[in-house]
Tab-separated table of C-alpha atoms in Angstrom:
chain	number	residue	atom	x	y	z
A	107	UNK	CA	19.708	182.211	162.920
A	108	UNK	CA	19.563	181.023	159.265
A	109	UNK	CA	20.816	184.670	158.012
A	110	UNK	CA	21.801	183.171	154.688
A	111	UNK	CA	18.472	182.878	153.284
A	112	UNK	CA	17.618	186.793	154.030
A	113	UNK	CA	18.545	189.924	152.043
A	114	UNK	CA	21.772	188.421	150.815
A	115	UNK	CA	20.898	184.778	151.140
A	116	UNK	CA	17.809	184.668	149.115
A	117	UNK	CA	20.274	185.644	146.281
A	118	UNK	CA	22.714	182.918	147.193
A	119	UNK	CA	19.998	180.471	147.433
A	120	UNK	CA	19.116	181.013	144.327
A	121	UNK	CA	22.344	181.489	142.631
A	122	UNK	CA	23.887	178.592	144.263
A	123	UNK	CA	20.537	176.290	142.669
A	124	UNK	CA	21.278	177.632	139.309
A	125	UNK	CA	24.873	177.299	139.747
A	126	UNK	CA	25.399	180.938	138.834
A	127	UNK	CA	28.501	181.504	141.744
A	128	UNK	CA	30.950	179.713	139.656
A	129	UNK	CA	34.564	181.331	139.330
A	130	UNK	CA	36.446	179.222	136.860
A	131	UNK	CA	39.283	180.208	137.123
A	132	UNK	CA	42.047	178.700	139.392
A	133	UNK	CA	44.578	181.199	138.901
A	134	UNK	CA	44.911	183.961	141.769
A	135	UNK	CA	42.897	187.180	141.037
A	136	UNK	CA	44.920	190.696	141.784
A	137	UNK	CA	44.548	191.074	145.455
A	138	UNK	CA	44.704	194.911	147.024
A	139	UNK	CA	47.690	195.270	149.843
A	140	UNK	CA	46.352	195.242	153.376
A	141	UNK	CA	46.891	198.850	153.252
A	142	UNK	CA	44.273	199.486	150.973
A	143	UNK	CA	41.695	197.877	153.122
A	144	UNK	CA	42.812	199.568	156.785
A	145	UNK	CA	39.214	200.357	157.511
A	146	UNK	CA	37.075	197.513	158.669
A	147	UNK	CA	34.467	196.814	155.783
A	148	UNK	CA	33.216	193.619	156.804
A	149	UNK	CA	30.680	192.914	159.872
A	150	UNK	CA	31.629	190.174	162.614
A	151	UNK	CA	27.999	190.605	163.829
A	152	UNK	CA	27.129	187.111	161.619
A	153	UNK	CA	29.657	185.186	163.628
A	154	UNK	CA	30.702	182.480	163.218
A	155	UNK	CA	29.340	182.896	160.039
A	156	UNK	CA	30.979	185.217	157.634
A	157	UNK	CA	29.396	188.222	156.641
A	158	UNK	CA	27.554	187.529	153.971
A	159	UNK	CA	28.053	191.367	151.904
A	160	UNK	CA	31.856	190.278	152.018
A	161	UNK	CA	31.857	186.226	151.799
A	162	UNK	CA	28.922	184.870	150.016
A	163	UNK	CA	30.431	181.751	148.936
A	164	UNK	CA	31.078	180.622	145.359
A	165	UNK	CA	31.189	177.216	143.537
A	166	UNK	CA	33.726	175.463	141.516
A	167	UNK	CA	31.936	174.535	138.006
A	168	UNK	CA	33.774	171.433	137.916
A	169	UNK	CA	31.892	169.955	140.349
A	170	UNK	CA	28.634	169.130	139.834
A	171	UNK	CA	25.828	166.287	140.912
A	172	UNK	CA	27.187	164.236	137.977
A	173	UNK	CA	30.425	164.893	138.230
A	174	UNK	CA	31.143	163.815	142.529
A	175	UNK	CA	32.276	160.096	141.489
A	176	UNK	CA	35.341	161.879	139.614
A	177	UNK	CA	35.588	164.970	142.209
A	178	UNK	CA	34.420	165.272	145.259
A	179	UNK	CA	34.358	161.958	145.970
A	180	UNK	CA	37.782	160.840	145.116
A	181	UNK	CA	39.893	160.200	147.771
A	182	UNK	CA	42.443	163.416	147.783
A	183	UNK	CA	40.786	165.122	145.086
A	184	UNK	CA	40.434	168.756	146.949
A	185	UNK	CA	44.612	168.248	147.373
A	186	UNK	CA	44.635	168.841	143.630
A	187	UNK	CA	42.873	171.700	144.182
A	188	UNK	CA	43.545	174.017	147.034
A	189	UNK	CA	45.513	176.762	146.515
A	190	UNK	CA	48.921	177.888	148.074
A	191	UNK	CA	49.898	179.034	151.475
A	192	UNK	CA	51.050	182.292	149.774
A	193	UNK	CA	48.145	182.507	148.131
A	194	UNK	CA	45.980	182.441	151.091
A	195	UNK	CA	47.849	183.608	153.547
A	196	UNK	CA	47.784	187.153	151.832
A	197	UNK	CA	43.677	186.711	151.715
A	198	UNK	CA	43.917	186.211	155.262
A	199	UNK	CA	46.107	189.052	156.129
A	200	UNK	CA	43.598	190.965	154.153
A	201	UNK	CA	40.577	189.844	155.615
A	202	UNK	CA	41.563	190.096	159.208
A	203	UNK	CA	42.037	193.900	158.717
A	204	UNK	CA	38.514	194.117	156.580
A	205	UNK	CA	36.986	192.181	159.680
A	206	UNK	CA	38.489	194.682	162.040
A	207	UNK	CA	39.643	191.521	164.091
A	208	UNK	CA	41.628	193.306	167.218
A	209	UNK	CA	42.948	190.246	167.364
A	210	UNK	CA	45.729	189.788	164.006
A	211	UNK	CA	47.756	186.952	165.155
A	212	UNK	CA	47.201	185.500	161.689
A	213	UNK	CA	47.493	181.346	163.562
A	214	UNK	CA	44.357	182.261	165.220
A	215	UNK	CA	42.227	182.442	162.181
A	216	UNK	CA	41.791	179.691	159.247
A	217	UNK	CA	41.347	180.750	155.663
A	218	UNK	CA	38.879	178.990	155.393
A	219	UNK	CA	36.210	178.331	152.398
A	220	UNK	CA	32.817	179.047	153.352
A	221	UNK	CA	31.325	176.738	150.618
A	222	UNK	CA	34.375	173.965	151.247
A	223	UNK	CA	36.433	172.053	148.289
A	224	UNK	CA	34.656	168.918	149.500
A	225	UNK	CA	31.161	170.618	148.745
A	226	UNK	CA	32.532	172.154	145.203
A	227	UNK	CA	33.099	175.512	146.723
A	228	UNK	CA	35.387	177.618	144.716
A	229	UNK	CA	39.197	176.911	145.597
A	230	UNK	CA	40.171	180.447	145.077
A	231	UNK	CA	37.620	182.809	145.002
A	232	UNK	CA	37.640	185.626	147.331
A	233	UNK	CA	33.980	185.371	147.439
A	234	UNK	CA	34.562	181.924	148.870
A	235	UNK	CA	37.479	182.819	151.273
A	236	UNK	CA	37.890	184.216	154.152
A	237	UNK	CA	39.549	184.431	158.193
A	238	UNK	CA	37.617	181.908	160.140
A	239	UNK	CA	38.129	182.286	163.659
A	240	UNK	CA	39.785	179.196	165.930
A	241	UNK	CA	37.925	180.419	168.843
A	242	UNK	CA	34.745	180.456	170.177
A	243	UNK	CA	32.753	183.507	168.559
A	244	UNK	CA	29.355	183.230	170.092
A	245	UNK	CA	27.649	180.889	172.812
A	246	UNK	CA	26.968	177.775	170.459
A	247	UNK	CA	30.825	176.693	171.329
A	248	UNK	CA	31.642	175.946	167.674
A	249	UNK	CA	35.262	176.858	166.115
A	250	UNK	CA	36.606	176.590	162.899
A	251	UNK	CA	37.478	173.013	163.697
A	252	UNK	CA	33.232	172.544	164.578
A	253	UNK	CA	32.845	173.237	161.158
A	254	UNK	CA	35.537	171.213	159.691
A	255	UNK	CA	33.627	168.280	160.941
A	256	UNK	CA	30.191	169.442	159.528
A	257	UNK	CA	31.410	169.720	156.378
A	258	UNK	CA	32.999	165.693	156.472
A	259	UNK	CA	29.497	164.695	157.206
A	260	UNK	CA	27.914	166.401	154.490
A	261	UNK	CA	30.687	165.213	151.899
A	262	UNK	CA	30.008	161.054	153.124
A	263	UNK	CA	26.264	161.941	152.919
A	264	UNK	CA	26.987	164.219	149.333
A	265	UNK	CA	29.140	160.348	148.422
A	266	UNK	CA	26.874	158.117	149.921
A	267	UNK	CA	23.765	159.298	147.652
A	268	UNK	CA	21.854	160.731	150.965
A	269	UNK	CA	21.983	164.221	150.286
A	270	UNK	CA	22.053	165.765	146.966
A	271	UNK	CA	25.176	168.024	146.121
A	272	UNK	CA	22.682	171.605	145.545
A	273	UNK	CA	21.220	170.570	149.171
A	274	UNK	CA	24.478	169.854	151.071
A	275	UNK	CA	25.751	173.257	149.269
A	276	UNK	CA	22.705	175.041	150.217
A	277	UNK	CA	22.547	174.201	153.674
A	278	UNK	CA	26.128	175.382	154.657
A	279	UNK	CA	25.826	178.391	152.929
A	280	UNK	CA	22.393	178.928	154.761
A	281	UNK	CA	24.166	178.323	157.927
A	282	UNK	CA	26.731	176.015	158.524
A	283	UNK	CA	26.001	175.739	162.287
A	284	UNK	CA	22.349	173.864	161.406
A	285	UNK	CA	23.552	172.546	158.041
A	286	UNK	CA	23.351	168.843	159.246
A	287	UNK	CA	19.990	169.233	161.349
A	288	UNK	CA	18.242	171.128	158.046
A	289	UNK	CA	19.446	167.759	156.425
A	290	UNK	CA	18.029	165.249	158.913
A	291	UNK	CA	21.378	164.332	159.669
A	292	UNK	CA	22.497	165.599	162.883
């Protein structure tokens, strides 16, 4: 599928290699109310990828190839940096009505970073954020909890020295679903 790397992806691709999606700050932007967003804007037809118009990804500037040994790579180190339950919960709310999910039961969706904490993704970033499905979107089987596990094997390979930070960021933006096979590792 690799949809990253067309239209939209080409620009992510090459904003992610010069490090141009890079939010700095932590704080939580002004969010609209759900109200203001009752029409669906974003496309589920990228699933279980997010649509890329609405959730490109973005990177945390902190986190860099020279910086992992005092990031990334330190046990708990994304704790210190995820945002709040309130925080995300309200981006959630949000982008379950811009999905046009018919399905709002807010537990069956994870707020989930596209580019994740343990990759230098942005912690709070709406660029970076959005609802993540639990279920099965699509006939590869994966969930939100496939992906969870793709992005553990790309931090140990990010920590071990295997893969270089850009190319671990790179491939899960690309497609997060083929991240660890564009890598050699899976």
């Amino acid at each position: 599928m690799n949809r990253r790397l067309s239209a939209a992806g080409t620009a992510l691709t090459a904003a992610l290699a010069l490090g141009a999606l890079a939010p700095v700050a932590h704080a939580a932007p002004a969010l609209a109310t759900p109200a203001a967003t009752a029409a669906a804007t974003c496309s589920q037809d990228y699933l279980p990828l997010p649509d890329p118009s609405c959730t490109p990804g973005a990177l945390n500037p902190s986190v860099t190839q020279a910086t992992i040994g005092s990031t990334i790579c330190v046990s708990g180190w994304t704790a210190t940096i995820r945002p709040s339950t309130t925080y995300t919960n309200r981006l959630k709310a949000q982008g379950i009505i811009a999905y046009g999910y018919s399905d709002t039961l807010m537990s069956d969706y994870e707020e989930d970073h596209f580019i994740p904490l343990e990759l230098g993704g942005s912690p709070t970033s709406p660029l970076n954020l959005w609802p993540e499905p639990r279920y099965t979107t699509d006939s590869s089987g994966g969930t939100s909890y496939t992906k969870d596990g793709v992005e553990n094997k790309l931090k140990t390979a990010v920590c071990n020295g295997t893969v270089a930070l850009a190319d671990a960021q790179n491939a899960i933006a690309s497609d997060w679903t083929t991240a660890l096979s564009s890598l050699g590792l899976g």
